[in-house]
XYZ file of C-alpha atoms in Angstrom:
706
model
C 60.233 38.333 31.834
C 59.565 34.863 30.574
C 57.234 34.642 27.429
C 53.847 33.534 27.689
C 52.721 30.167 26.198
C 49.098 28.870 25.676
C 49.179 25.487 27.546
C 45.757 24.485 26.987
C 42.426 25.760 25.121
C 38.923 25.189 26.117
C 36.664 25.615 23.224
C 33.550 25.669 25.654
C 31.705 23.473 23.137
C 28.559 22.883 25.237
C 28.086 26.720 26.019
C 28.939 28.032 22.601
C 27.096 25.107 21.001
C 23.891 26.033 22.876
C 24.341 29.929 21.874
C 24.912 29.142 18.360
C 22.395 26.148 17.867
C 25.018 24.150 16.776
C 25.236 21.341 19.678
C 23.738 18.711 17.635
C 26.875 18.735 15.375
C 29.067 15.608 16.122
C 32.484 16.978 15.167
C 35.015 17.043 17.168
C 35.926 20.755 16.485
C 33.787 23.799 17.689
C 30.761 24.625 15.103
C 29.555 28.581 15.604
C 27.679 30.897 13.410
C 28.854 34.073 11.954
C 28.067 37.431 13.166
C 27.851 36.032 16.818
C 30.381 35.629 19.322
C 31.632 32.634 20.810
C 34.204 32.145 24.063
C 37.296 30.346 24.457
C 39.302 29.806 27.649
C 43.132 29.877 27.579
C 45.235 28.485 30.119
C 48.538 30.314 29.886
C 51.893 29.537 31.278
C 51.989 32.839 33.441
C 49.518 35.899 34.188
C 49.973 38.480 31.299
C 50.937 41.879 32.088
C 48.142 44.698 32.040
C 49.858 46.146 28.909
C 50.119 42.763 26.952
C 47.279 41.851 24.436
C 46.846 39.052 22.170
C 46.642 39.121 18.390
C 44.656 36.119 16.918
C 44.734 35.219 13.356
C 42.096 33.381 11.455
C 42.591 31.844 8.030
C 40.434 29.784 5.664
C 41.032 27.991 2.218
C 44.276 27.858 0.354
C 46.356 31.000 0.283
C 44.101 33.002 2.622
C 44.515 36.664 2.286
C 43.015 39.842 3.898
C 42.170 41.403 0.299
C 40.147 37.831 -0.131
C 38.533 38.341 3.230
C 39.844 34.831 4.027
C 42.169 35.895 6.655
C 41.907 38.224 9.461
C 44.534 39.501 12.114
C 42.826 41.285 15.286
C 43.698 41.624 18.646
C 42.063 41.622 22.212
C 40.310 44.806 23.627
C 38.257 45.422 26.377
C 35.145 45.916 23.842
C 33.942 44.103 20.585
C 34.568 46.887 18.275
C 34.741 47.242 14.466
C 33.179 45.666 11.670
C 35.677 42.632 10.908
C 36.584 40.273 13.328
C 36.642 41.213 16.926
C 38.263 39.680 20.291
C 37.149 41.044 23.670
C 38.667 39.799 27.314
C 35.660 38.513 29.202
C 37.425 37.113 32.151
C 40.611 36.860 33.620
C 41.698 34.695 36.950
C 45.648 34.636 37.131
C 46.873 32.603 34.145
C 43.542 31.636 32.950
C 41.913 34.050 30.103
C 38.241 33.961 28.611
C 37.991 35.716 25.447
C 34.927 36.313 23.315
C 35.659 36.194 19.256
C 33.227 37.322 16.918
C 33.081 37.018 12.987
C 31.415 39.381 10.862
C 27.908 38.370 9.824
C 29.164 38.329 6.098
C 32.430 36.469 7.089
C 33.294 33.389 4.794
C 32.000 30.325 5.571
C 34.066 27.086 6.226
C 36.708 25.592 8.171
C 39.135 28.068 9.933
C 42.240 27.671 11.476
C 42.751 29.861 14.646
C 46.413 31.169 15.908
C 47.206 33.382 18.470
C 50.622 35.562 19.604
C 51.302 37.727 22.218
C 51.500 41.795 21.119
C 55.066 41.940 22.822
C 56.150 39.027 20.634
C 56.535 40.470 17.301
C 59.572 37.863 16.659
C 57.718 34.843 17.682
C 55.377 32.684 15.178
C 51.806 32.333 15.887
C 50.713 29.540 17.917
C 48.085 27.237 16.578
C 44.866 26.995 18.722
C 43.249 24.907 16.525
C 40.199 24.437 13.682
C 36.738 25.685 14.206
C 33.693 25.768 11.440
C 31.585 28.865 10.956
C 28.543 28.509 9.417
C 25.502 30.940 8.054
C 23.490 32.134 10.725
C 19.594 33.050 10.614
C 19.701 34.086 14.036
C 21.614 36.710 13.083
C 19.744 40.325 11.915
C 22.719 41.477 9.808
C 23.479 37.950 8.006
C 21.723 37.839 4.563
C 20.236 34.554 5.606
C 18.599 36.027 8.758
C 15.020 34.485 9.343
C 12.934 36.421 11.913
C 10.646 33.673 13.269
C 12.038 31.289 15.516
C 9.580 28.509 14.899
C 10.566 28.777 11.218
C 14.190 28.722 11.788
C 13.303 25.457 14.112
C 11.709 23.774 11.236
C 13.859 25.159 8.178
C 17.249 24.717 9.934
C 17.276 22.377 12.984
C 14.783 19.626 11.996
C 16.494 16.748 10.739
C 13.370 15.059 9.023
C 10.772 16.022 6.988
C 7.944 15.360 4.244
C 8.037 15.427 0.565
C 4.702 15.295 -1.211
C 4.497 13.004 -4.452
C 1.699 11.888 -6.445
C -0.820 13.581 -8.883
C -2.758 16.663 -8.070
C -5.827 14.865 -6.942
C -4.255 12.153 -4.924
C -1.247 13.707 -3.044
C 0.704 11.444 -1.032
C 3.583 12.253 1.815
C 6.953 10.557 1.960
C 8.845 10.748 4.965
C 12.480 11.873 4.511
C 15.414 11.709 6.754
C 17.496 14.891 5.934
C 20.134 13.808 8.902
C 22.057 17.331 8.800
C 23.281 16.435 12.436
C 24.716 12.903 11.522
C 28.105 11.626 11.556
C 30.506 13.032 9.150
C 27.393 14.738 7.278
C 28.738 18.629 7.948
C 32.229 17.194 6.601
C 30.862 16.075 3.661
C 28.795 19.254 2.846
C 32.287 21.296 3.108
C 33.575 18.864 0.573
C 31.038 19.373 -1.679
C 32.138 23.193 -1.986
C 35.780 22.046 -2.432
C 35.142 19.133 -5.138
C 32.965 21.935 -7.333
C 34.670 23.108 -10.381
C 34.899 26.466 -9.572
C 37.245 25.412 -6.497
C 39.318 23.214 -8.555
C 40.147 25.782 -11.110
C 40.647 28.619 -8.652
C 40.307 27.653 -5.000
C 41.190 30.960 -3.542
C 38.823 33.068 -5.430
C 36.134 30.514 -4.763
C 36.577 30.434 -0.884
C 36.142 34.176 -0.724
C 33.227 33.931 -2.615
C 31.418 31.661 0.217
C 30.019 34.767 2.283
C 27.468 34.945 -0.385
C 24.336 32.666 -0.103
C 23.581 33.190 -3.763
C 27.140 31.973 -4.629
C 26.775 29.087 -2.360
C 23.492 28.051 -3.251
C 24.048 27.908 -7.014
C 27.347 26.012 -6.289
C 25.407 23.535 -4.322
C 22.734 23.274 -6.645
C 25.137 22.118 -9.625
C 27.041 19.821 -7.363
C 24.069 17.827 -6.223
C 23.784 16.573 -9.677
C 26.450 14.470 -11.623
C 26.061 16.284 -15.109
C 29.003 18.682 -15.307
C 31.176 17.568 -12.362
C 31.679 14.157 -9.976
C 28.706 15.657 -7.942
C 26.776 13.564 -5.508
C 23.781 11.716 -7.252
C 23.581 10.454 -10.586
C 20.092 11.091 -12.193
C 18.367 8.086 -14.050
C 14.504 8.144 -15.258
C 13.786 4.909 -17.310
C 14.886 1.176 -17.650
C 16.280 -0.591 -14.983
C 18.610 0.615 -12.116
C 21.213 -1.664 -12.675
C 24.509 -0.951 -10.864
C 22.691 1.374 -8.222
C 19.736 1.965 -6.310
C 16.446 2.705 -7.363
C 15.510 6.472 -6.410
C 12.180 5.013 -4.591
C 14.684 2.943 -2.288
C 16.281 5.865 -0.714
C 14.526 7.244 2.593
C 17.038 9.891 3.381
C 20.025 11.611 2.606
C 22.423 10.393 4.900
C 23.599 6.925 3.282
C 23.738 8.981 -0.054
C 25.965 11.392 1.180
C 28.291 8.886 3.082
C 28.168 6.655 0.214
C 29.597 9.305 -2.112
C 32.417 9.996 0.377
C 33.267 6.311 1.134
C 33.330 6.030 -2.881
C 35.911 8.680 -3.454
C 33.310 11.244 -4.529
C 31.646 8.733 -7.184
C 28.582 9.685 -8.289
C 25.946 7.911 -6.355
C 23.182 5.927 -8.243
C 20.286 6.951 -8.630
C 18.229 9.777 -8.175
C 15.172 11.487 -9.268
C 13.627 15.252 -8.396
C 12.980 14.089 -4.577
C 16.089 12.639 -4.056
C 17.850 15.716 -5.547
C 16.103 17.968 -3.421
C 16.267 16.052 -0.345
C 19.748 16.001 -0.519
C 20.233 19.783 -1.308
C 17.833 20.384 1.784
C 20.160 18.604 4.210
C 23.362 20.297 2.697
C 21.793 23.656 2.905
C 20.310 23.490 6.176
C 23.507 21.876 7.481
C 25.355 24.864 6.267
C 22.830 27.109 8.078
C 20.842 28.292 5.287
C 16.769 27.925 6.185
C 15.750 25.540 3.337
C 12.470 23.653 2.593
C 11.282 21.033 -0.105
C 8.487 22.113 -2.387
C 6.292 19.971 -4.683
C 4.613 21.315 -7.727
C 2.219 19.068 -9.332
C 1.323 19.160 -13.114
C 4.849 20.633 -13.620
C 6.060 22.024 -16.712
C 9.286 21.215 -18.533
C 9.287 23.986 -21.076
C 12.428 22.954 -23.336
C 12.032 25.926 -25.821
C 10.860 28.529 -23.339
C 7.826 29.808 -25.041
C 5.490 29.564 -21.966
C 3.775 26.492 -23.719
C 3.918 22.877 -23.323
C 2.875 21.166 -26.527
C 1.922 17.547 -26.483
C 1.510 15.287 -29.692
C -0.451 12.435 -29.877
C -1.872 10.068 -32.398
C -5.689 9.238 -32.753
C -5.787 7.119 -29.623
C -4.378 9.659 -27.455
C -1.011 8.003 -27.222
C 1.907 10.557 -26.994
C 4.224 10.937 -29.988
C 7.512 10.905 -28.084
C 9.653 11.817 -31.212
C 7.641 15.181 -31.617
C 7.186 16.106 -28.165
C 10.186 17.966 -26.664
C 8.000 19.075 -23.791
C 6.482 17.697 -21.045
C 4.404 17.857 -17.898
C 5.289 16.090 -14.914
C 2.685 14.782 -12.669
C 4.904 16.456 -9.763
C 8.393 17.868 -9.502
C 10.251 18.589 -6.379
C 12.662 21.719 -5.869
C 13.932 23.436 -2.768
C 13.361 26.970 -1.714
C 15.806 28.990 0.480
C 15.461 32.118 2.742
C 17.966 34.624 1.947
C 18.300 38.336 0.883
C 18.992 39.315 -2.966
C 21.714 41.986 -2.611
C 22.176 41.746 -6.451
C 18.300 42.411 -7.187
C 17.132 44.483 -4.084
C 15.254 44.144 -0.847
C 11.848 43.647 -2.840
C 13.150 40.091 -3.981
C 14.663 39.038 -0.570
C 12.788 36.006 0.890
C 11.994 32.301 -0.605
C 14.512 31.649 -3.462
C 13.820 28.700 -5.995
C 16.950 26.328 -6.200
C 16.688 23.043 -8.195
C 19.398 20.353 -8.260
C 17.340 18.080 -10.505
C 19.458 18.197 -14.092
C 17.030 19.367 -16.500
C 18.196 22.364 -18.477
C 21.639 24.055 -18.445
C 21.950 27.617 -16.998
C 25.114 29.145 -18.044
C 26.490 26.180 -19.599
C 25.810 23.987 -16.091
C 22.981 21.939 -15.047
C 21.790 23.735 -12.059
C 18.845 26.010 -11.795
C 18.477 29.461 -9.274
C 18.522 31.029 -7.276
C 15.234 32.375 -8.574
C 13.270 34.803 -6.543
C 9.464 33.425 -5.462
C 8.491 37.086 -5.472
C 9.954 37.766 -9.067
C 8.357 34.667 -10.402
C 4.974 35.733 -9.218
C 5.260 39.355 -10.425
C 6.721 37.944 -13.690
C 10.003 39.589 -13.483
C 11.358 36.566 -15.459
C 14.561 38.810 -16.797
C 16.209 38.821 -13.222
C 18.927 36.139 -12.116
C 18.821 33.371 -11.926
C 16.667 31.098 -14.417
C 13.566 33.017 -13.863
C 12.048 31.827 -17.185
C 12.341 28.314 -16.552
C 10.935 28.346 -12.871
C 7.949 30.537 -14.525
C 7.087 27.850 -17.128
C 7.001 25.149 -14.407
C 4.204 26.816 -12.542
C 2.524 29.016 -15.373
C 2.924 27.621 -18.763
C -0.158 26.928 -21.010
C -0.676 23.376 -21.881
C -1.799 22.250 -25.503
C -2.423 18.938 -26.791
C -2.298 18.509 -30.546
C -3.476 15.619 -32.720
C -1.136 14.881 -35.310
C -2.495 13.606 -38.636
C -0.544 10.974 -41.167
C -0.140 14.038 -43.605
C 1.907 15.822 -40.696
C -0.733 18.425 -40.267
C -1.855 18.960 -36.705
C -4.879 19.820 -35.032
C -5.338 21.363 -31.542
C -7.875 18.927 -29.807
C -7.076 20.420 -26.024
C -5.877 23.447 -24.245
C -5.831 24.659 -20.828
C -4.369 27.688 -19.178
C -5.011 26.691 -15.705
C -3.610 22.953 -15.816
C 0.026 23.766 -14.817
C 1.490 24.709 -11.626
C -1.488 23.154 -9.175
C -1.326 22.414 -5.384
C 2.074 23.811 -4.890
C 3.125 22.148 -1.512
C 5.435 22.181 1.448
C 5.280 20.659 4.745
C 3.819 23.008 7.439
C 5.906 24.445 9.954
C 5.665 22.563 13.261
C 3.470 19.783 11.956
C 3.028 16.945 9.350
C 0.172 18.838 7.536
C 0.608 20.012 3.774
C 0.586 23.613 3.218
C -0.501 24.804 -0.092
C 1.900 27.815 -1.279
C 0.752 28.155 -4.930
C -0.505 32.057 -4.175
C 3.264 32.780 -3.410
C 4.137 31.875 -6.956
C 1.224 33.055 -8.916
C -1.753 35.233 -8.585
C -5.377 33.230 -8.904
C -5.677 31.536 -12.031
C -8.122 33.174 -14.616
C -7.688 36.498 -12.249
C -7.338 39.553 -14.351
C -3.791 40.176 -12.488
C -2.510 36.608 -13.257
C -3.157 37.089 -16.947
C -1.523 40.591 -17.029
C 1.510 39.181 -15.015
C 1.585 36.171 -17.897
C 1.500 38.924 -20.339
C 4.396 40.828 -18.876
C 6.604 37.595 -18.665
C 5.806 36.919 -22.423
C 6.837 40.348 -23.377
C 10.088 39.908 -21.234
C 10.750 36.654 -23.035
C 9.902 37.140 -26.533
C 10.311 40.069 -29.071
C 7.196 41.707 -30.599
C 6.934 41.192 -34.596
C 3.882 43.121 -35.202
C 1.810 45.859 -33.788
C -0.522 44.976 -31.056
C -0.190 42.321 -28.213
C 0.528 39.197 -30.492
C 4.064 37.853 -30.108
C 5.676 35.312 -32.867
C 7.057 31.805 -31.636
C 8.935 29.464 -33.563
C 8.565 26.187 -32.382
C 11.441 23.749 -32.465
C 10.008 21.583 -35.000
C 10.004 24.825 -37.479
C 6.183 25.869 -36.928
C 5.281 29.360 -36.397
C 2.535 30.424 -34.268
C 0.793 33.635 -32.864
C 1.299 33.442 -28.960
C -2.386 34.647 -28.270
C -3.769 32.079 -30.858
C -2.482 29.509 -28.220
C -4.862 30.910 -25.745
C -8.021 31.277 -27.500
C -10.412 28.652 -26.604
C -11.458 26.050 -28.676
C -14.850 25.556 -30.388
C -17.685 24.905 -27.843
C -18.158 21.203 -27.523
C -20.907 19.404 -28.213
C -20.188 16.362 -25.853
C -18.173 15.873 -22.559
C -16.341 13.099 -21.100
C -15.014 11.878 -17.814
C -12.987 8.802 -16.493
C -14.680 7.708 -13.345
C -13.039 5.096 -11.163
C -16.002 2.272 -10.234
C -13.766 1.057 -7.138
C -10.275 2.220 -5.648
C -7.288 1.463 -7.834
C -5.474 -0.952 -5.688
C -1.942 -2.123 -6.292
C -2.028 -5.761 -7.295
C -5.884 -5.934 -8.251
C -7.905 -5.420 -11.736
C -8.338 -1.807 -12.358
C -12.179 -1.041 -12.898
C -13.523 2.204 -14.314
C -15.831 3.712 -17.028
C -15.603 6.676 -19.426
C -18.769 8.719 -18.860
C -19.899 10.791 -22.198
C -22.713 13.382 -22.593
C -24.438 14.764 -25.179
C -24.534 18.380 -25.086
C -26.957 18.916 -27.818
C -30.737 18.104 -29.042
C -29.119 16.170 -31.877
C -28.034 12.421 -32.125
C -24.366 12.125 -32.275
C -21.957 9.406 -33.377
C -18.834 9.023 -31.619
C -15.795 6.964 -32.418
C -14.025 6.313 -29.001
C -10.402 5.330 -29.113
C -9.390 4.076 -25.539
C -5.481 4.005 -24.885
C -3.683 3.245 -21.302
C 0.072 3.070 -20.377
C 1.942 2.307 -17.238
C 4.231 5.817 -16.894
C 7.012 7.470 -14.737
C 6.073 10.350 -12.719
C 7.183 12.503 -15.712
C 4.065 10.768 -17.787
C 6.783 9.328 -20.056
C 4.817 6.313 -21.184
C 6.501 2.627 -20.498
C 4.184 0.184 -21.775
C 0.747 0.085 -23.527
C -1.661 -1.857 -21.650
C -4.808 -0.990 -23.016
C -5.936 -0.345 -26.890
C -9.606 -0.460 -28.098
C -12.140 0.885 -30.123
C -16.011 1.777 -29.382
C -18.477 2.997 -31.709
C -21.104 5.051 -29.283
C -24.670 6.616 -30.231
C -25.555 9.245 -27.953
C -29.204 10.376 -28.009
C -30.446 14.046 -27.355
C -28.850 15.074 -23.845
C -28.046 11.509 -23.337
C -25.312 10.211 -21.023
C -23.528 6.988 -21.606
C -20.835 4.677 -19.894
C -18.351 2.684 -21.359
C -17.011 0.186 -19.002
C -13.200 -0.301 -18.822
C -11.333 -3.245 -17.118
C -7.569 -3.713 -17.001
C -6.422 -6.652 -15.425
C -3.649 -6.952 -12.921
C -1.988 -9.362 -15.508
C -1.840 -6.711 -17.929
C -0.318 -4.152 -15.998
C 1.880 -6.019 -13.335
C 5.078 -6.595 -15.511
C 5.410 -3.169 -16.822
C 4.229 -1.033 -13.742
C 6.836 1.306 -12.499
C 7.738 2.073 -9.101
C 6.026 5.070 -9.445
C 2.717 2.669 -9.739
C 1.140 5.319 -12.374
C -1.192 4.468 -15.178
C -2.041 7.087 -17.671
C -5.497 6.674 -19.687
C -6.710 8.502 -22.833
C -9.828 8.397 -24.891
C -9.951 10.343 -28.291
C -13.410 10.889 -29.037
C -14.233 11.589 -32.622
C -17.407 13.196 -33.011
C -19.388 13.837 -36.172
C -18.366 16.881 -38.126
C -15.098 16.468 -37.219
C -15.005 17.591 -33.799
C -12.671 15.761 -31.613
C -12.557 15.604 -27.388
C -9.743 14.428 -25.676
C -10.154 12.956 -22.196
C -7.210 12.009 -19.921
C -6.645 10.801 -16.358
C -3.577 9.927 -14.303
C -4.199 7.023 -11.630
C -1.699 6.373 -8.664
C -2.322 2.778 -7.256
C -2.769 2.592 -3.880
C -1.213 0.366 -1.085
C -1.596 0.045 2.549
C 0.999 0.305 5.832
C 0.559 1.081 9.270
C 2.839 2.081 12.052
C 1.980 2.305 15.686
C 4.539 3.057 18.715
C 3.173 0.758 21.641
C 4.093 3.029 24.733
C 5.718 6.107 25.448
C 9.248 7.048 24.034
C 11.985 8.206 26.163
C 15.797 8.968 25.472
C 17.781 5.871 26.532
C 14.738 3.374 26.896
C 13.817 0.830 24.353
C 10.094 1.192 22.772
C 7.919 -1.370 20.592
C 7.012 -0.403 17.336
C 4.068 -2.406 15.577
C 4.037 -2.257 11.821
C 0.753 -3.620 9.717
C 1.167 -4.476 6.165
C -0.948 -6.022 3.630
C 0.236 -8.200 0.649
C -1.347 -6.516 -2.181
C -1.142 -9.445 -4.429
C -3.678 -12.585 -4.874
C -0.764 -14.703 -4.796
C 1.233 -16.075 -2.052
C 4.550 -13.803 -1.652
C 7.721 -14.270 0.154
C 11.134 -12.779 0.860
C 9.483 -9.424 1.921
C 11.371 -7.446 4.398
C 10.673 -4.080 6.389
C 13.639 -1.607 5.820
C 13.646 0.872 9.056
C 15.514 4.092 9.132
C 15.360 7.311 11.215
C 17.811 9.826 12.715
C 17.774 9.779 16.571
C 16.682 5.915 16.704
C 19.058 4.181 14.501
C 22.577 4.356 13.757
C 22.247 2.677 10.369
C 19.407 1.173 8.358
C 17.708 -1.920 9.693
C 16.298 -4.746 8.068
C 13.780 -7.058 9.578
C 12.261 -10.242 7.713
C 8.488 -10.583 7.177
C 7.012 -14.202 7.300
C 5.746 -15.422 4.073
C 2.217 -13.606 3.209
C -0.810 -15.384 1.677
C -2.984 -13.631 -0.982
C -4.136 -10.444 0.481
C -3.165 -11.392 4.038
C -2.903 -8.867 6.754
C 0.272 -9.334 9.165
C 1.894 -7.195 12.160
C 5.569 -7.323 12.977
C 7.014 -5.922 15.946
C 10.476 -4.574 16.940
C 12.342 -2.278 19.238
C 14.107 0.919 18.948
C 15.848 2.646 21.531
C 15.420 6.866 21.082
C 19.011 8.308 21.418
C 17.553 12.046 21.017
C 14.466 13.842 22.347
C 11.531 15.897 20.501
C 9.608 14.789 17.543
C 11.811 12.393 15.449
C 10.845 10.654 12.390
C 11.019 6.875 11.956
C 10.292 5.448 8.313
C 9.159 1.818 7.632
C 9.140 0.424 4.121
C 7.693 -2.821 3.312
C 10.193 -4.218 0.299
C 9.482 -7.044 -1.887
C 10.724 -8.275 -5.221
C 7.119 -9.024 -6.308
C 5.680 -5.521 -6.018
C 6.973 -1.798 -5.534
C 8.006 -0.550 -2.157
C 5.117 0.055 0.236
C 6.457 3.486 2.198
C 5.473 4.723 5.584
C 6.410 6.945 8.258
C 5.411 7.951 11.744
C 6.582 10.731 13.984
C 7.537 9.870 17.262
C 7.734 12.424 20.168
C 10.696 11.425 22.353
C 10.710 12.508 26.452
C 14.021 13.452 27.916
C 15.175 10.428 30.358
C 14.082 11.301 33.533
């Protein structure tokens, strides 16, 4: 009898895509998820005999082998049996055969080659049927990345847009972000990121064999999203101009960054800061099938020496002494959480895992962070893999400010065990609201349990040098402190102080506020108030001084006084960064040597609104109206609206804005045509050479065409 040949393959993309939640990928090849069957229909040159079976072979990566689990050979049966790859006959009509293939739930993810031969044709070579892509499967209960909630899977795997929270603790602002994991080329780029990693370049076969493990894959991606140790995706930059690249605040999503990396032949894209690294990593991990979200931590510690204390040194005006200050407290820091099991730690530590691609400190010689179990952080188990001490400090470190004297002695002027790790935030499932998840990271501040966990973490991190609970810490500058001494409260103050805004701090306007001082005693107090102010980055690194003045204040018994402060726009306009942040400080020198330090972080406000004029439907143009206000007291021209959104536009849209008179309000209309249904995010930024970008977004619910 003549041999059988496969004359045509139907990959059943529509059926398989719907079953595997992969129908949004625009790839030419089939995309499926591991641990779940998918169907193929083979057209044969003749009908097979009943005793003939088909033998399939799948291979991924170079030098694929069964020993490394990057190759599997298996044959058709009537049932899907066994723990490895399986093939079962679904239906047969004469010379047309439909088979169901299934991978194990711990299969290596990536691009596979599928081949076939007939069992009776032992001497014949395999016939290549084509390639398909296998992803992690949060819908499969046996997969390490399994997530039980369908609502959460839709949010953390399938949602291609999101919100990143920025600002300061008391003024949190939402920024839209286009993840775009289903856009053209993005899946191929994400697989290329794995292939460009140093581990793959050094030992490709072994590297591919490890891609069954979400711990391994996420750790590789954490390193590859930044460019510090490799030709990774994004190059970080935190100060000065952004010459030769794009300002981090100009990015509106991950798609343009990833596509630029590919088109530039894997040259790092300039520039990124923490939310950019987190946005790109969220895109990559969602694309590969791992449930991932973006998390913002306000007052985030960068503890360089891992002593669980952020030590800031200031002069007599409260100005940061950068030469002495190695630690820092960022206004906010953004990282990722991904959901998977920790086979290396045990089931108690399954669930959300912290991953951070921002290059801050090295982990095992590479700039990366995580995965660190959120549960381990909350319980103080900082000894567990990976990078627990750094993440624990980000949300739990104590904050201490020291006054540095000319004789190189120092004096503690402020300490707070509750300042670090505030309002830890992420986007809510199914809505645009902000959810506070601080309680996932730590017990209530000041509670007995929280202090017990802190002590537990300290014991894990430091060796005990003396009896009792006190721990010896050697500072980088050579100073030695008892750890408990750092937590002792300072002497009860005789005065209090607070900055109070007298009007909203608007971009382009003078800043008006007051320092409010109160005498808590029944005696007269003489106070020397040294005021300073600086424009800062969101890392609280000062850029330029904009205020420097002193006041002598006499406070009567129980008296309160206000010191008015005005900072003109002309004073800060040239040195204001795109973060639009200002830090004010008052060092109050009281009679008898007492000192009080008062600080305030200010984010300047702006205005933009976006309205959709009418219902939105797939394939039908809808009008969008954007209203902006010139924030300046001067005429501005050369402004433009930059528009981006998956499901609306193939590429970024630029719309000229007419010349704006001082503080003029103007509206601009334009049309977009939705190509995808469901809730879609449209981002619109007002861009001008005269002031920092003013960013906005709107969620538009798009109906399917009738």
